Every structure is written in C-alpha cells, then in structure tokens.
PDB file of C-alpha atoms and ligand atoms in Angstrom:
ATOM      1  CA  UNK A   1      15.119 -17.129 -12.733  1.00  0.00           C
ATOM      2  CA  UNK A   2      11.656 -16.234 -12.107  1.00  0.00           C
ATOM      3  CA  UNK A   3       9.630 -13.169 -11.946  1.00  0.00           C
ATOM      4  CA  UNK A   4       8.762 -11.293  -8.327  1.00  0.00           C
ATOM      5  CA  UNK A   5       5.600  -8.830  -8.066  1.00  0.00           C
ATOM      6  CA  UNK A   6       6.250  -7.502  -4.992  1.00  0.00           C
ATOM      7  CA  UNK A   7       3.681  -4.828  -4.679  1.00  0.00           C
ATOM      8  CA  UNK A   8      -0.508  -6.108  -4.704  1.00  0.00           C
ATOM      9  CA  UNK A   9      -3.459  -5.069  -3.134  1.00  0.00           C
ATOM     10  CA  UNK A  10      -6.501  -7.568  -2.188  1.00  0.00           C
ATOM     11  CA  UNK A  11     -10.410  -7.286  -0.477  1.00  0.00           C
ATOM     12  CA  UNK A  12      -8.374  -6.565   2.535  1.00  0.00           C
ATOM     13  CA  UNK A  13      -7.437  -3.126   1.295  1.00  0.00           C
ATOM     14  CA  UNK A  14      -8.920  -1.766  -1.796  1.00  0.00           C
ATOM     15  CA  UNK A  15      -8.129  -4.327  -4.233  1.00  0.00           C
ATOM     16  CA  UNK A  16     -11.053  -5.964  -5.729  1.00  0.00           C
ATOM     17  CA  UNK A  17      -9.933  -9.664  -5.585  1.00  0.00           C
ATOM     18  CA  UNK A  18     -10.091 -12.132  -2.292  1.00  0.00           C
ATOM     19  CA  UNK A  19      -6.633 -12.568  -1.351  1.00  0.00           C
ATOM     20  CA  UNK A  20      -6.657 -16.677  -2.658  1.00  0.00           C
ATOM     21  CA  UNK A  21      -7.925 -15.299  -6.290  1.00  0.00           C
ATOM     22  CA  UNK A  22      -5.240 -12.724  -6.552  1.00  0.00           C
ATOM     23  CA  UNK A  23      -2.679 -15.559  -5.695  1.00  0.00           C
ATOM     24  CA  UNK A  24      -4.461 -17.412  -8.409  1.00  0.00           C
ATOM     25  CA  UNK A  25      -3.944 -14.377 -10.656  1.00  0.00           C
ATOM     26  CA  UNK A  26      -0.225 -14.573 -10.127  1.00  0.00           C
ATOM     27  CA  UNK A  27       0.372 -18.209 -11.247  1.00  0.00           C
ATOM     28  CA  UNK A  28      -1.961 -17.710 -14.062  1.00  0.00           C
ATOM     29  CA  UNK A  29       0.801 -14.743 -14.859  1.00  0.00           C
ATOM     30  CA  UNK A  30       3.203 -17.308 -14.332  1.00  0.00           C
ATOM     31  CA  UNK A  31       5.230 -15.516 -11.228  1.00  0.00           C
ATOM     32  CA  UNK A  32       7.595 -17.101  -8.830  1.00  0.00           C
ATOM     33  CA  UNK A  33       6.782 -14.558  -6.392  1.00  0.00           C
ATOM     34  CA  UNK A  34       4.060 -12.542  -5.164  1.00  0.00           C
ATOM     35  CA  UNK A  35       3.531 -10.223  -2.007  1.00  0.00           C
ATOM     36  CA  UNK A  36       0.269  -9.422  -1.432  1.00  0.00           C
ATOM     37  CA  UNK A  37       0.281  -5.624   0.342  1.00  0.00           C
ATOM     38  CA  UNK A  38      -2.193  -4.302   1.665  1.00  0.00           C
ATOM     39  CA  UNK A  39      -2.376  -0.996   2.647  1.00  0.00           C
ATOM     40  CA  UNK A  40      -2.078  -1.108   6.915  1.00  0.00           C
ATOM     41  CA  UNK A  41      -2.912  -4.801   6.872  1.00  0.00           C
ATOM     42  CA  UNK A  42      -1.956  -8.233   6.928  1.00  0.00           C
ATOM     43  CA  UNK A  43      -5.300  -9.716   7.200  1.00  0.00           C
ATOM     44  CA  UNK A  44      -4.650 -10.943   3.741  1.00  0.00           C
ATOM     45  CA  UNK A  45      -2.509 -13.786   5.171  1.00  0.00           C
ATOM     46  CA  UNK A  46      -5.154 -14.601   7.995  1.00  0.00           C
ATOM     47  CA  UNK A  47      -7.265 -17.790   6.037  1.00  0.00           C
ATOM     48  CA  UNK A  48      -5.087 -18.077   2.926  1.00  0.00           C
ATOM     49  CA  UNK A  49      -4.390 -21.474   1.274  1.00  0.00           C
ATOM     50  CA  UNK A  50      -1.188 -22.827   0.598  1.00  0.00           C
ATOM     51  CA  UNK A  51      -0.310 -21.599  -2.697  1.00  0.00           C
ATOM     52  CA  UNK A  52       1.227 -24.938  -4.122  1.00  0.00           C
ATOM     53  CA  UNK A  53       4.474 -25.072  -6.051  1.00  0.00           C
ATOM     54  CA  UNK A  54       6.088 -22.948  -8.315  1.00  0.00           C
ATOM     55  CA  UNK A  55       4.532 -19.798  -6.471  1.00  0.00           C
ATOM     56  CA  UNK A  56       6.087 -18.510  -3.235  1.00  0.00           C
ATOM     57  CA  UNK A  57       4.352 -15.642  -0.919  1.00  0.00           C
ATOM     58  CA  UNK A  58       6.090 -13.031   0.621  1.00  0.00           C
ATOM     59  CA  UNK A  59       4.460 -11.732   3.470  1.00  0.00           C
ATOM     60  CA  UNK A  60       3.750  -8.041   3.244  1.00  0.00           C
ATOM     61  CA  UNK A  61       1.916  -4.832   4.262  1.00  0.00           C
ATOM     62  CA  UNK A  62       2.383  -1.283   2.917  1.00  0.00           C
ATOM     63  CA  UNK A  63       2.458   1.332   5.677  1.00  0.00           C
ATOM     64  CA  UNK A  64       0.878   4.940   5.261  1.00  0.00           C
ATOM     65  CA  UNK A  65       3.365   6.787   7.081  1.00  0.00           C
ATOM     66  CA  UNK A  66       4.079  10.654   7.813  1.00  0.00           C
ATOM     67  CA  UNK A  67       7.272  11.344   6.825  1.00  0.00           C
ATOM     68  CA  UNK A  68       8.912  15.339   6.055  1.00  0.00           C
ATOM     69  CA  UNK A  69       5.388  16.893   6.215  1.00  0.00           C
ATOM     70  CA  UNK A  70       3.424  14.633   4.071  1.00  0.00           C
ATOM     71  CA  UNK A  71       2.256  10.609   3.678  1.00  0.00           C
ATOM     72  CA  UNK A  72       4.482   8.517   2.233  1.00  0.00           C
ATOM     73  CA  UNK A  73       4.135   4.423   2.008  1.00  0.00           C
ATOM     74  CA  UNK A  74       6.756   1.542   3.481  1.00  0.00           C
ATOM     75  CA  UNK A  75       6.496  -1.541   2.204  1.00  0.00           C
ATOM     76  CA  UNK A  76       7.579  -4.097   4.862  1.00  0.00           C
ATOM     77  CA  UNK A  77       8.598  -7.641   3.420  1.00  0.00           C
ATOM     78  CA  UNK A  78       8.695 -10.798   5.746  1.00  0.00           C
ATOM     79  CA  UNK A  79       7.085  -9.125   8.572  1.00  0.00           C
ATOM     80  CA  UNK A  80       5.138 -11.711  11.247  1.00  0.00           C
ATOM     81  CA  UNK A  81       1.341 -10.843  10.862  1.00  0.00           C
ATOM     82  CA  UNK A  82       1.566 -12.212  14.366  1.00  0.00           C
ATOM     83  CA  UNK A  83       4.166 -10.110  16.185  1.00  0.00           C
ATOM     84  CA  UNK A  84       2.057  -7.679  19.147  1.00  0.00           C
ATOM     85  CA  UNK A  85       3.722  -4.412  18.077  1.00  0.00           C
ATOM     86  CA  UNK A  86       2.777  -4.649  14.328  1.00  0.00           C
ATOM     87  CA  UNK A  87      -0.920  -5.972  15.611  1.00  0.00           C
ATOM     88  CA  UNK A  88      -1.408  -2.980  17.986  1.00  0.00           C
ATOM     89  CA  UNK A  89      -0.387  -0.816  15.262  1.00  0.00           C
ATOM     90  CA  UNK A  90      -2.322  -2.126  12.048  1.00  0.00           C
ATOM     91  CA  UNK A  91      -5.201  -1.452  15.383  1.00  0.00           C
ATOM     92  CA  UNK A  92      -4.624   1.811  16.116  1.00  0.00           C
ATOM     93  CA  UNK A  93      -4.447   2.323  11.820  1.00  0.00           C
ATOM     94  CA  UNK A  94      -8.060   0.327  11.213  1.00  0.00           C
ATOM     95  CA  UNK A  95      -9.726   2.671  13.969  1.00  0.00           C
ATOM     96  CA  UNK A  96      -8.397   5.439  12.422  1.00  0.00           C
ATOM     97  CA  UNK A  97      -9.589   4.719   9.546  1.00  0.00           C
ATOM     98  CA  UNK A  98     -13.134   3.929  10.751  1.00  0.00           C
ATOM     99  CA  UNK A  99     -13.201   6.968  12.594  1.00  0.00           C
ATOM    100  CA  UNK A 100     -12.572   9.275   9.399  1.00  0.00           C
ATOM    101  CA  UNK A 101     -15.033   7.454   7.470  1.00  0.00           C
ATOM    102  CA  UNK A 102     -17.655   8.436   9.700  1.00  0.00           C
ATOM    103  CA  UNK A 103     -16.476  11.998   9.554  1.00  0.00           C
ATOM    104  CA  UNK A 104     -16.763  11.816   5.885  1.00  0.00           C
ATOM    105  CA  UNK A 105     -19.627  10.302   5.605  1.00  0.00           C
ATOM    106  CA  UNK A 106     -20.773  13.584   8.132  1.00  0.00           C
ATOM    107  CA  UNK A 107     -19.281  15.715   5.681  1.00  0.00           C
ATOM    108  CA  UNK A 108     -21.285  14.508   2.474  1.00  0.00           C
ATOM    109  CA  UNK A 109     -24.481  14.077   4.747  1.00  0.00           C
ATOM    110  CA  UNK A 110     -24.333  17.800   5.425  1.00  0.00           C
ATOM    111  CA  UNK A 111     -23.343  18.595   1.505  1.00  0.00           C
ATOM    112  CA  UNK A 112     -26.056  16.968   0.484  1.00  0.00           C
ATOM    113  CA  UNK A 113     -25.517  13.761  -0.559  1.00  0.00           C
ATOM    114  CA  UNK A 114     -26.797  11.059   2.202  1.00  0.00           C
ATOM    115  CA  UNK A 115     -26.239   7.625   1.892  1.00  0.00           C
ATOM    116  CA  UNK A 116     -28.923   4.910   3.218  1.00  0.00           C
ATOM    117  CA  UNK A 117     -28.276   3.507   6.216  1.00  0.00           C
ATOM    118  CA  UNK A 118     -27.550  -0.022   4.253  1.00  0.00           C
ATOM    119  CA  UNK A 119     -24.777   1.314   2.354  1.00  0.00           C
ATOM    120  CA  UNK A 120     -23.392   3.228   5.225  1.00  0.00           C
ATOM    121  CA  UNK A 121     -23.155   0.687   7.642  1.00  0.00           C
ATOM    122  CA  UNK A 122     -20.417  -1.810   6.089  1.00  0.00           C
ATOM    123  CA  UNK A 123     -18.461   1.378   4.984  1.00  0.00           C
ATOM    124  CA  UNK A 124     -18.791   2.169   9.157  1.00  0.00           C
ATOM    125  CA  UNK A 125     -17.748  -1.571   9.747  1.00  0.00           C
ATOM    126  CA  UNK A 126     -15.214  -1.775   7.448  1.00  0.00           C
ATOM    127  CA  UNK A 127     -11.676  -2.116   9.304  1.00  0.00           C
ATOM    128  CA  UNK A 128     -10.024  -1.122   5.889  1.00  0.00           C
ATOM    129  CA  UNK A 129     -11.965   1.339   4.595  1.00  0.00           C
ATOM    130  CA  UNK A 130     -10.686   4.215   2.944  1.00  0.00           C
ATOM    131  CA  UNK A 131     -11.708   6.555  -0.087  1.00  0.00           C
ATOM    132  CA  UNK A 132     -11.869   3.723  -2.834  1.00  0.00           C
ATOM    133  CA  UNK A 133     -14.489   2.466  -0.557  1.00  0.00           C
ATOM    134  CA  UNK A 134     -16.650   5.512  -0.310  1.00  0.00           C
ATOM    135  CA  UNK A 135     -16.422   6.522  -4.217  1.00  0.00           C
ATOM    136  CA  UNK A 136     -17.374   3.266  -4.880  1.00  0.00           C
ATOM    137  CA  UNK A 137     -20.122   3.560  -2.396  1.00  0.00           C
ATOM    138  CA  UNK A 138     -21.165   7.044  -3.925  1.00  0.00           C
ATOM    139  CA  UNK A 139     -21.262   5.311  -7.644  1.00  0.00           C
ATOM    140  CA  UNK A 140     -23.614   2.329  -6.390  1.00  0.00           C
ATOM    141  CA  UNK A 141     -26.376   5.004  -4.920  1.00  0.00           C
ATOM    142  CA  UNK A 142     -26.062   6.725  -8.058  1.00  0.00           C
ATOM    143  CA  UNK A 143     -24.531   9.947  -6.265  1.00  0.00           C
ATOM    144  CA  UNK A 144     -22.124  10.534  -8.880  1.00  0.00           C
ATOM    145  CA  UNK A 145     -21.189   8.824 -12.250  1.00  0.00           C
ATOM    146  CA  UNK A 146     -17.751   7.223 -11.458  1.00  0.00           C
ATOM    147  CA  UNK A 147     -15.445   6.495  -8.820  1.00  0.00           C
ATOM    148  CA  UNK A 148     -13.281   9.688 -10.644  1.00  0.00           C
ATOM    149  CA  UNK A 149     -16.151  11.913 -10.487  1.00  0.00           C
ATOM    150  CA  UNK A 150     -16.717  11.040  -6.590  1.00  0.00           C
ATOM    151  CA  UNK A 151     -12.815  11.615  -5.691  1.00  0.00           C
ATOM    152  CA  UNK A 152     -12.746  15.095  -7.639  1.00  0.00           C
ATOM    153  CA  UNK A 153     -16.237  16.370  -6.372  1.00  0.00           C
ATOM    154  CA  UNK A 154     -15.789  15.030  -3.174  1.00  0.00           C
ATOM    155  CA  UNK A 155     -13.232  13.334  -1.514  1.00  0.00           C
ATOM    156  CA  UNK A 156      -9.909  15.149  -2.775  1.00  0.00           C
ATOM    157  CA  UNK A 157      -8.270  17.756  -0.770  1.00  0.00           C
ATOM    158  CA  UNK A 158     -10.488  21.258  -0.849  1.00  0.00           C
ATOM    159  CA  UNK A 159     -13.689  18.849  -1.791  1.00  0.00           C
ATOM    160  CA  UNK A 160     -16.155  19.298   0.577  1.00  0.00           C
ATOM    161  CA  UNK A 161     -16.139  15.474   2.015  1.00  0.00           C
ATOM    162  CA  UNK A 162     -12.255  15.631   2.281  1.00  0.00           C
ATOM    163  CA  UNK A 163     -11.054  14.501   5.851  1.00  0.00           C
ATOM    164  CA  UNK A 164      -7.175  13.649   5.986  1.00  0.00           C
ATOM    165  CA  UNK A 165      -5.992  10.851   7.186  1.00  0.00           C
ATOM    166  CA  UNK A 166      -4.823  11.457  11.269  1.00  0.00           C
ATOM    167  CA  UNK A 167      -2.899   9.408  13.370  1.00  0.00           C
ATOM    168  CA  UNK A 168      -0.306   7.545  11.053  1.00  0.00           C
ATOM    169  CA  UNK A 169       2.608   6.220  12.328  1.00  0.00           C
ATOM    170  CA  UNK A 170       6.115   8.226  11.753  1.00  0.00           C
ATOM    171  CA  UNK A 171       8.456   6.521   9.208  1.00  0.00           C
ATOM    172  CA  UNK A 172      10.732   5.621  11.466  1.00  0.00           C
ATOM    173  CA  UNK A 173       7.717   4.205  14.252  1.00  0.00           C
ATOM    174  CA  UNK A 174       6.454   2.296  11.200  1.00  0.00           C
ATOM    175  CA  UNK A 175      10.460   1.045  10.435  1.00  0.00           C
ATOM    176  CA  UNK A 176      11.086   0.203  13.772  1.00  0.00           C
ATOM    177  CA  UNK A 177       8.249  -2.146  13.891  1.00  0.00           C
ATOM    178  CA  UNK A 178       8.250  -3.927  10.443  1.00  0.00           C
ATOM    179  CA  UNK A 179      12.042  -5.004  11.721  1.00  0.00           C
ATOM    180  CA  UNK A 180      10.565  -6.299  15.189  1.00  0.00           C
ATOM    181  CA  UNK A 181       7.956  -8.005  13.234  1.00  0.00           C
ATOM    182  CA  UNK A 182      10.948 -10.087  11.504  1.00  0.00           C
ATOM    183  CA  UNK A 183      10.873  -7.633   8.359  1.00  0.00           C
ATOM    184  CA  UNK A 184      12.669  -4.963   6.199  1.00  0.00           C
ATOM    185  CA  UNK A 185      11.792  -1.907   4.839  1.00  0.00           C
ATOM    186  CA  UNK A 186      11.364  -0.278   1.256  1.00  0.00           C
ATOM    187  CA  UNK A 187      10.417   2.695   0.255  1.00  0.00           C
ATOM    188  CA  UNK A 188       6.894   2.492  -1.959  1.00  0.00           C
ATOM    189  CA  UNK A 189       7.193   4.740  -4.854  1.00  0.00           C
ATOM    190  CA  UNK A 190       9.336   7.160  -4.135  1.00  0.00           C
ATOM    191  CA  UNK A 191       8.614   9.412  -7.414  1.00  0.00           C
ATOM    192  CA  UNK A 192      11.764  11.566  -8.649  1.00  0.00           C
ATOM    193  CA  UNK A 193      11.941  14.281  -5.891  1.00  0.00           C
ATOM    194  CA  UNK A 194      14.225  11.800  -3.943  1.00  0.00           C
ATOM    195  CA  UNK A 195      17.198  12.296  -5.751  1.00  0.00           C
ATOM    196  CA  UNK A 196      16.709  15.603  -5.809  1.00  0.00           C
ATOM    197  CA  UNK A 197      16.878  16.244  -2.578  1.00  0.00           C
ATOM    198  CA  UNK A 198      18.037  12.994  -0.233  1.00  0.00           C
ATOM    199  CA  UNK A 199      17.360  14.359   3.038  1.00  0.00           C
ATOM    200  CA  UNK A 200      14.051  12.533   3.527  1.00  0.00           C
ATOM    201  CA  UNK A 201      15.648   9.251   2.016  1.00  0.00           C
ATOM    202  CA  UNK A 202      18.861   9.692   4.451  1.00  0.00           C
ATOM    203  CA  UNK A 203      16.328  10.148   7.323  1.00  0.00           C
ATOM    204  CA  UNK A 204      14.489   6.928   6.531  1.00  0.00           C
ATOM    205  CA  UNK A 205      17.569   4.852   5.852  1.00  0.00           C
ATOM    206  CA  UNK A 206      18.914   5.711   9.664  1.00  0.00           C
ATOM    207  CA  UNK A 207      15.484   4.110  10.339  1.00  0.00           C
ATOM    208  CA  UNK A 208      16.478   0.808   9.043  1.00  0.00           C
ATOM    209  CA  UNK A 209      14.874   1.230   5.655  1.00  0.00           C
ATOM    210  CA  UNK A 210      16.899  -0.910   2.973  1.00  0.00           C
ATOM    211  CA  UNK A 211      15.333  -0.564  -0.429  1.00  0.00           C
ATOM    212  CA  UNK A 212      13.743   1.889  -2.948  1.00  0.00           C
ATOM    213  CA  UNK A 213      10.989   0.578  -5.182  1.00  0.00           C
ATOM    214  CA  UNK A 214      12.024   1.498  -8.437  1.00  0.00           C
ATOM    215  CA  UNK A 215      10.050  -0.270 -11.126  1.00  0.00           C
ATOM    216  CA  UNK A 216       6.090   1.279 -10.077  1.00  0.00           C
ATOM    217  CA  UNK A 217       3.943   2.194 -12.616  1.00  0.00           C
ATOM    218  CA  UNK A 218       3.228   5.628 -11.809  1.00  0.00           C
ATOM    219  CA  UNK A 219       7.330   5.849 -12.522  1.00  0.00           C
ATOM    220  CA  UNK A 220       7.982   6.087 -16.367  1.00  0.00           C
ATOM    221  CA  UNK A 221      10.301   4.004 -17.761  1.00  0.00           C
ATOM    222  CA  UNK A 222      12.778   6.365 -17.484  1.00  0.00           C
ATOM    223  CA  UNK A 223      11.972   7.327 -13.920  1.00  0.00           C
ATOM    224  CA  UNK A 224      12.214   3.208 -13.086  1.00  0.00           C
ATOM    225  CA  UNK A 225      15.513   3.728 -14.681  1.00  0.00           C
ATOM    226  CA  UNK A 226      17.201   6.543 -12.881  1.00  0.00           C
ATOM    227  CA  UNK A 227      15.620   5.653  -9.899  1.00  0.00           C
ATOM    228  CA  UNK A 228      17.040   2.006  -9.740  1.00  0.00           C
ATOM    229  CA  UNK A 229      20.386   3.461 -10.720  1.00  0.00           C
ATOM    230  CA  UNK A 230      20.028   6.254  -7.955  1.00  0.00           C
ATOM    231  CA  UNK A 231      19.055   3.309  -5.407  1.00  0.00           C
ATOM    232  CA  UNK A 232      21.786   0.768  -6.824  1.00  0.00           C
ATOM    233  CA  UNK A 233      25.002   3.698  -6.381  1.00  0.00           C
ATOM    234  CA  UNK A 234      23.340   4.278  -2.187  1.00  0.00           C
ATOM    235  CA  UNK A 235      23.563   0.602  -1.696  1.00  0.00           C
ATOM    236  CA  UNK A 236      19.570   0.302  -1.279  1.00  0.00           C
ATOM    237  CA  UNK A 237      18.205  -2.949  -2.565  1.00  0.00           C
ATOM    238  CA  UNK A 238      16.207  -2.064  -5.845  1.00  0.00           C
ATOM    239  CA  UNK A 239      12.505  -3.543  -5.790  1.00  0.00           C
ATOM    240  CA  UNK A 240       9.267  -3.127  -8.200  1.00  0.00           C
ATOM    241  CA  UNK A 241       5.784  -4.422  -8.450  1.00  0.00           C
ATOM    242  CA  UNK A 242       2.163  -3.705 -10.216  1.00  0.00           C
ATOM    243  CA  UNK A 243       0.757  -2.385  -7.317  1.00  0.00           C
ATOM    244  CA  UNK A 244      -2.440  -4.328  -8.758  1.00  0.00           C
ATOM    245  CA  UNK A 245      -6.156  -3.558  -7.104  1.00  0.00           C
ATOM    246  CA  UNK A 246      -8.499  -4.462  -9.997  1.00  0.00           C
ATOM    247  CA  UNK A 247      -9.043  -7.129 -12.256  1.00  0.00           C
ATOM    248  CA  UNK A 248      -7.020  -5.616 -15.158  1.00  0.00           C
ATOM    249  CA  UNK A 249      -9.228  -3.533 -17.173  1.00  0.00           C
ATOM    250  CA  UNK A 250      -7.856  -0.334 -15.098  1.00  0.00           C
ATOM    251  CA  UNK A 251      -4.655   0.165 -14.222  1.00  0.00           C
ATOM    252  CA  UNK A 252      -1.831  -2.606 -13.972  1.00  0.00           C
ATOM    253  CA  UNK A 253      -2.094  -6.098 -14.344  1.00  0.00           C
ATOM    254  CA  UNK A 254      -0.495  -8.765 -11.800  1.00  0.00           C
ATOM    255  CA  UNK A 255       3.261  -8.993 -12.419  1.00  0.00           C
ATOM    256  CA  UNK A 256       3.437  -5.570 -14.077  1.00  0.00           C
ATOM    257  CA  UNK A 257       7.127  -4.012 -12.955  1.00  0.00           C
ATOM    258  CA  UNK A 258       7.884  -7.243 -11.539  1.00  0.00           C
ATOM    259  CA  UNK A 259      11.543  -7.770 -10.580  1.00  0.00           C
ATOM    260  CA  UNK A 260      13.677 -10.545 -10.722  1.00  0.00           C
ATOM    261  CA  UNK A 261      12.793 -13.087  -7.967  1.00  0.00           C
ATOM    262  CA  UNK A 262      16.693 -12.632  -6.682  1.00  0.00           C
ATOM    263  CA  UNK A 263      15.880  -9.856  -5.475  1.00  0.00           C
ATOM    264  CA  UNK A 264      13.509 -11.409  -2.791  1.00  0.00           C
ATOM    265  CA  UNK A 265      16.907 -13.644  -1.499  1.00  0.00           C
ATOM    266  CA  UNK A 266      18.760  -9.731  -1.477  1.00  0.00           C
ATOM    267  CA  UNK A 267      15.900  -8.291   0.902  1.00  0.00           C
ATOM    268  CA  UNK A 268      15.748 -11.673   3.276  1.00  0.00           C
ATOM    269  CA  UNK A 269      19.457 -10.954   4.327  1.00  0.00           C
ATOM    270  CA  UNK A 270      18.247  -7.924   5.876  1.00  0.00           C
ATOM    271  CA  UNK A 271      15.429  -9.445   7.939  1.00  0.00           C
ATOM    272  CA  UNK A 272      14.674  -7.935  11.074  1.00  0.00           C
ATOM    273  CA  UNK A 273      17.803  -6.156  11.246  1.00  0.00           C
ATOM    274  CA  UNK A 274      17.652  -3.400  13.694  1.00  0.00           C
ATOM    275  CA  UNK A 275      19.080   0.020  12.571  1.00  0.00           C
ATOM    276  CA  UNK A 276      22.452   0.393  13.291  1.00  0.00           C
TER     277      UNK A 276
HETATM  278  P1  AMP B 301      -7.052   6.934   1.570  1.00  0.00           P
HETATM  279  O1  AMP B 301      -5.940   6.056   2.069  1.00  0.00           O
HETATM  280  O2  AMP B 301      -8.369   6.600   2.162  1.00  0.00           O
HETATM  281  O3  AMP B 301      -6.723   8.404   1.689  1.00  0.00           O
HETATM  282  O4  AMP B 301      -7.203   6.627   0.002  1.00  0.00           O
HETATM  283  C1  AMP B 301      -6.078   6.728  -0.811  1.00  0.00           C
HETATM  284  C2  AMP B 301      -6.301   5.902  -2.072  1.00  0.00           C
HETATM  285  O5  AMP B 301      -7.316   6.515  -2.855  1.00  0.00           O
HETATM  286  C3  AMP B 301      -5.073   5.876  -2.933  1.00  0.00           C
HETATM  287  O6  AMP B 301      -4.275   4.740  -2.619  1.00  0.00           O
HETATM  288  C4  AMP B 301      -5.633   5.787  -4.330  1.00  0.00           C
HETATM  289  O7  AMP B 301      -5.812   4.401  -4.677  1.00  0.00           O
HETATM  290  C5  AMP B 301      -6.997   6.409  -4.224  1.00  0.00           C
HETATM  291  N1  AMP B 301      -7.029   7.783  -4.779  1.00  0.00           N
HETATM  292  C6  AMP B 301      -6.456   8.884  -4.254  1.00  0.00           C
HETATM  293  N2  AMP B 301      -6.728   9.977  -5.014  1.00  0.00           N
HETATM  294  C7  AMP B 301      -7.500   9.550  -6.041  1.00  0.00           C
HETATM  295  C8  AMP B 301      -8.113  10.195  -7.157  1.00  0.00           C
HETATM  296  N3  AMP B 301      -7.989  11.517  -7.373  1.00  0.00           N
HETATM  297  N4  AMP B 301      -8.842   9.423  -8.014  1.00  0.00           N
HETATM  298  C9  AMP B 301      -8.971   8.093  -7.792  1.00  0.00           C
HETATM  299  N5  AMP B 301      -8.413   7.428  -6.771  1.00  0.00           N
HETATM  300  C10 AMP B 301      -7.683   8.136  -5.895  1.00  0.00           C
HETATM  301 ZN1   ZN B 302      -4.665   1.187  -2.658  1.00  0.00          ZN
HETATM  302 FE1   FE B 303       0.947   3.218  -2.141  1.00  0.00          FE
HETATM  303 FE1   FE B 304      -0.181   0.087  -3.078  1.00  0.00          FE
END
C-alpha cells in the first residue's frame, strides 16, 4: 500500500511551487496520493494536468476558521472546487484578504518602511495574499534581512504592521460547506491542547468534522503518537501530511508525515455527509 501526503501548499497559497511541479514533486517522492491544500483556495485544481498513473489527487483546501476565540484550520478532502457555496466563500475569504493587505501595507507605510508602487501592486492584486507574501516582499526591497526578521519586526501580533485576519468563516459555516461541496472535514493540526480539554473538538465534530490530523510536523513524534491514539479511541479518522510550501531546503519535504493511502478510502465513506 502506498503512501498519502495529504496536507501541501502551492503558488496558489504560499507555497513556492506551481501546482503541476508540486504534483511532480510527489511522484518524484514516489506517493500514491497527494492533496494539494491551499490555504482558502482551490484554484490549485483550476488548469492542472492529469497527473498520469501511479499518482492520484485528492481535491483539497484548508480553511482558516474561528473557532473557541481563536483561528484554527479545516482541511476539507473531496470538496467540488465548483459547488456555489464553497465559491462564494473562498470570495468573500480572497477579498478579505486583499483588503488587510492594503491595511498592512498602510501600517508599514506610516512606520516607515514604504514599498514602491511595483512591488505593492501584485501584493494588492494578489487574491491569496497573506503575510508570507509581504515578508517576502519586505526581503526583496531590502527592508529587512529575512522573511523571519520581517514577521518578528513587523507583521506578528504587537508589531507595528500587524492587522488580524477579519471575516473568517465559523468552524461549523466552514463544515457545513466543505460537506455541500461533496467533502469531509479534518481538523489541521490540532497541537496537544485538544485532549486536554475536548470541548472545542466535541463542538466541531457536531459540525460534521470526521478526522484529526495527527502526523504534522509541528507535532513531535510523540505528539503524532498520542494524538492519533486520542483520535483513533473518539472514532475520528486519523490523517497526516508535510504541510510542504518550499522546495525543501526549509521546512518539510513532500510526503513528510504521510499516511497510509487507506486512509484516503476511510475519509471517502464520509463524503458529503451532512451532520447528523
Ligand atoms: P496569514 O494567514 O496571512 O495570517 O499568514 C499566516 C502564515 O504566515 C502561516 O501559515 C505561516 O506560514 C506564516 N507565519 C506566521 N507566523 C510566522 C512567523 N513568526 N514567522 C514566519 N512565518 C510565519
Ligand atoms: Zn501556509
Ligand atoms: Fe495550517
Ligand atoms: Fe497548511
């Protein structure tokens, strides 16, 4: 049985490779699976070849939700890029986006550090643009030194270009609508505090949610562990992937906490499935 990264990120987020080179990627790592997801996108699957045989694509989007007080990400699996209610609100997410990027970009302006109107203007017209974006921005005008040096100067909360993110979806909005787009929902690395307390989990699996995302690199091995133990004993469908956005000389590689490709046949049954 094969391997299954279910967890990627392409040019349609903040990953660094086109969507069609990080499928590449994956058969060079010699998966059997690979969802590409995007953070509040499926754009990724818009103008993608087929990916020939041996490698099989999942269709899926990560979801910045609000959830008990703070952001949180769902990974829907099998969702239809094409279904109106996930369109409208990948939309609403994109302006959203836009709209804090030009209040960031305000922000630095009036701390001093303006950037030209030609570096500006495809942050402003970027329909996925988030933070990566601007630190990388602030690196290539020679603002700051490195993409960590722009978040902790800048762009993290307290920093003086910090906006947060407004206008994300609830969990269960964002649940509601990966099942009426045809999908099902996990839970994007959940860290420990989860089976700590369960109330937030409890919440979200009322909402239709259906697995827990175990094996994530930030998780240690340990974590992965008790986590996919935690998950297995609630009856939650236990998933993992690299969560991949660069070419592999920071962070993970493609296929990094990849799970067994079965696991893709457990999550199908649940397709769509309404909460009950
Ligand atoms: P955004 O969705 O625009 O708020 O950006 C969030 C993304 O920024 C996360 O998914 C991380 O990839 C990245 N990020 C957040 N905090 C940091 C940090 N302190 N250093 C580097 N990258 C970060
Ligand atoms: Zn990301
Ligand atoms: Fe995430
Ligand atoms: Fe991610």
């Amino acid at each position: 049985m094969g391997k299954a990264d279910l967890h990627s990120h392409s040019t349609c987020s903040d990953g660094v490779l086109k969507p069609a080179e990080l499928v590449e990627a994956a058969r060079r790592a010699r998966l059997s699976v690979l969802s590409i997801t995007d953070h509040d996108s499926v754009d990724a699957y818009r103008d993608l070849p087929s990916t020939g045989p041996g490698l099989e694509l999942v269709v899926g989007v990560e979801i910045s939700v609000f959830h008990d007080g703070g952001e949180i990400h769902v990974l829907g699996y099998f969702v239809d890029p094409a279904c109106p209610e996930l369109a409208s609100l990948l939309a609403r997410m994109s302006r959203a986006r836009q709209e804090r990027a030009a209040r960031i970009l305000d922000r630095l302006a009036a701390a001093g550090i303006e950037l030209p109107p030609e570096r500006r203007a495809p942050l402003l017209a970027n329909p996925h643009v988030g933070r990566p974006h601007i630190a990388r921005a602030l690196v290539e005008a020679g603002a700051v030194a490195s993409r960590r040096e722009a978040f902790r100067r800048f762009l993290v909360p307290g920093a003086p270009g910090y906006e947060r993110r407004s206008d994300l979806p609830s969990g269960h909005e964002a649940l509601k609508i990966i099942a009426t787009a045809g999908g099902v929902g996990v839970w994007a690395h959940p860290g420990t505090d989860c089976m700590i307390d369960s109330g937030p989990l409890t919440e979200l699996e009322r909402s239709g949610l259906r697995g827990l995302e175990a094996f994530h690199p930030s998780h240690t091995r340990g974590e992965m562990e008790s986590l996919a133990l935690f998950a297995r004993r609630r009856g939650l469908i236990v998933t993992g992937g690299s969560d991949f956005h660069g070419d592999g000389r920071e962070g993970a590689k493609v296929g990094d906490c990849a799970v067994d490709a079965a696991v893709v046949k457990r999550l199908e049954v649940h397709r769509g499935r309404m909460p009950s």
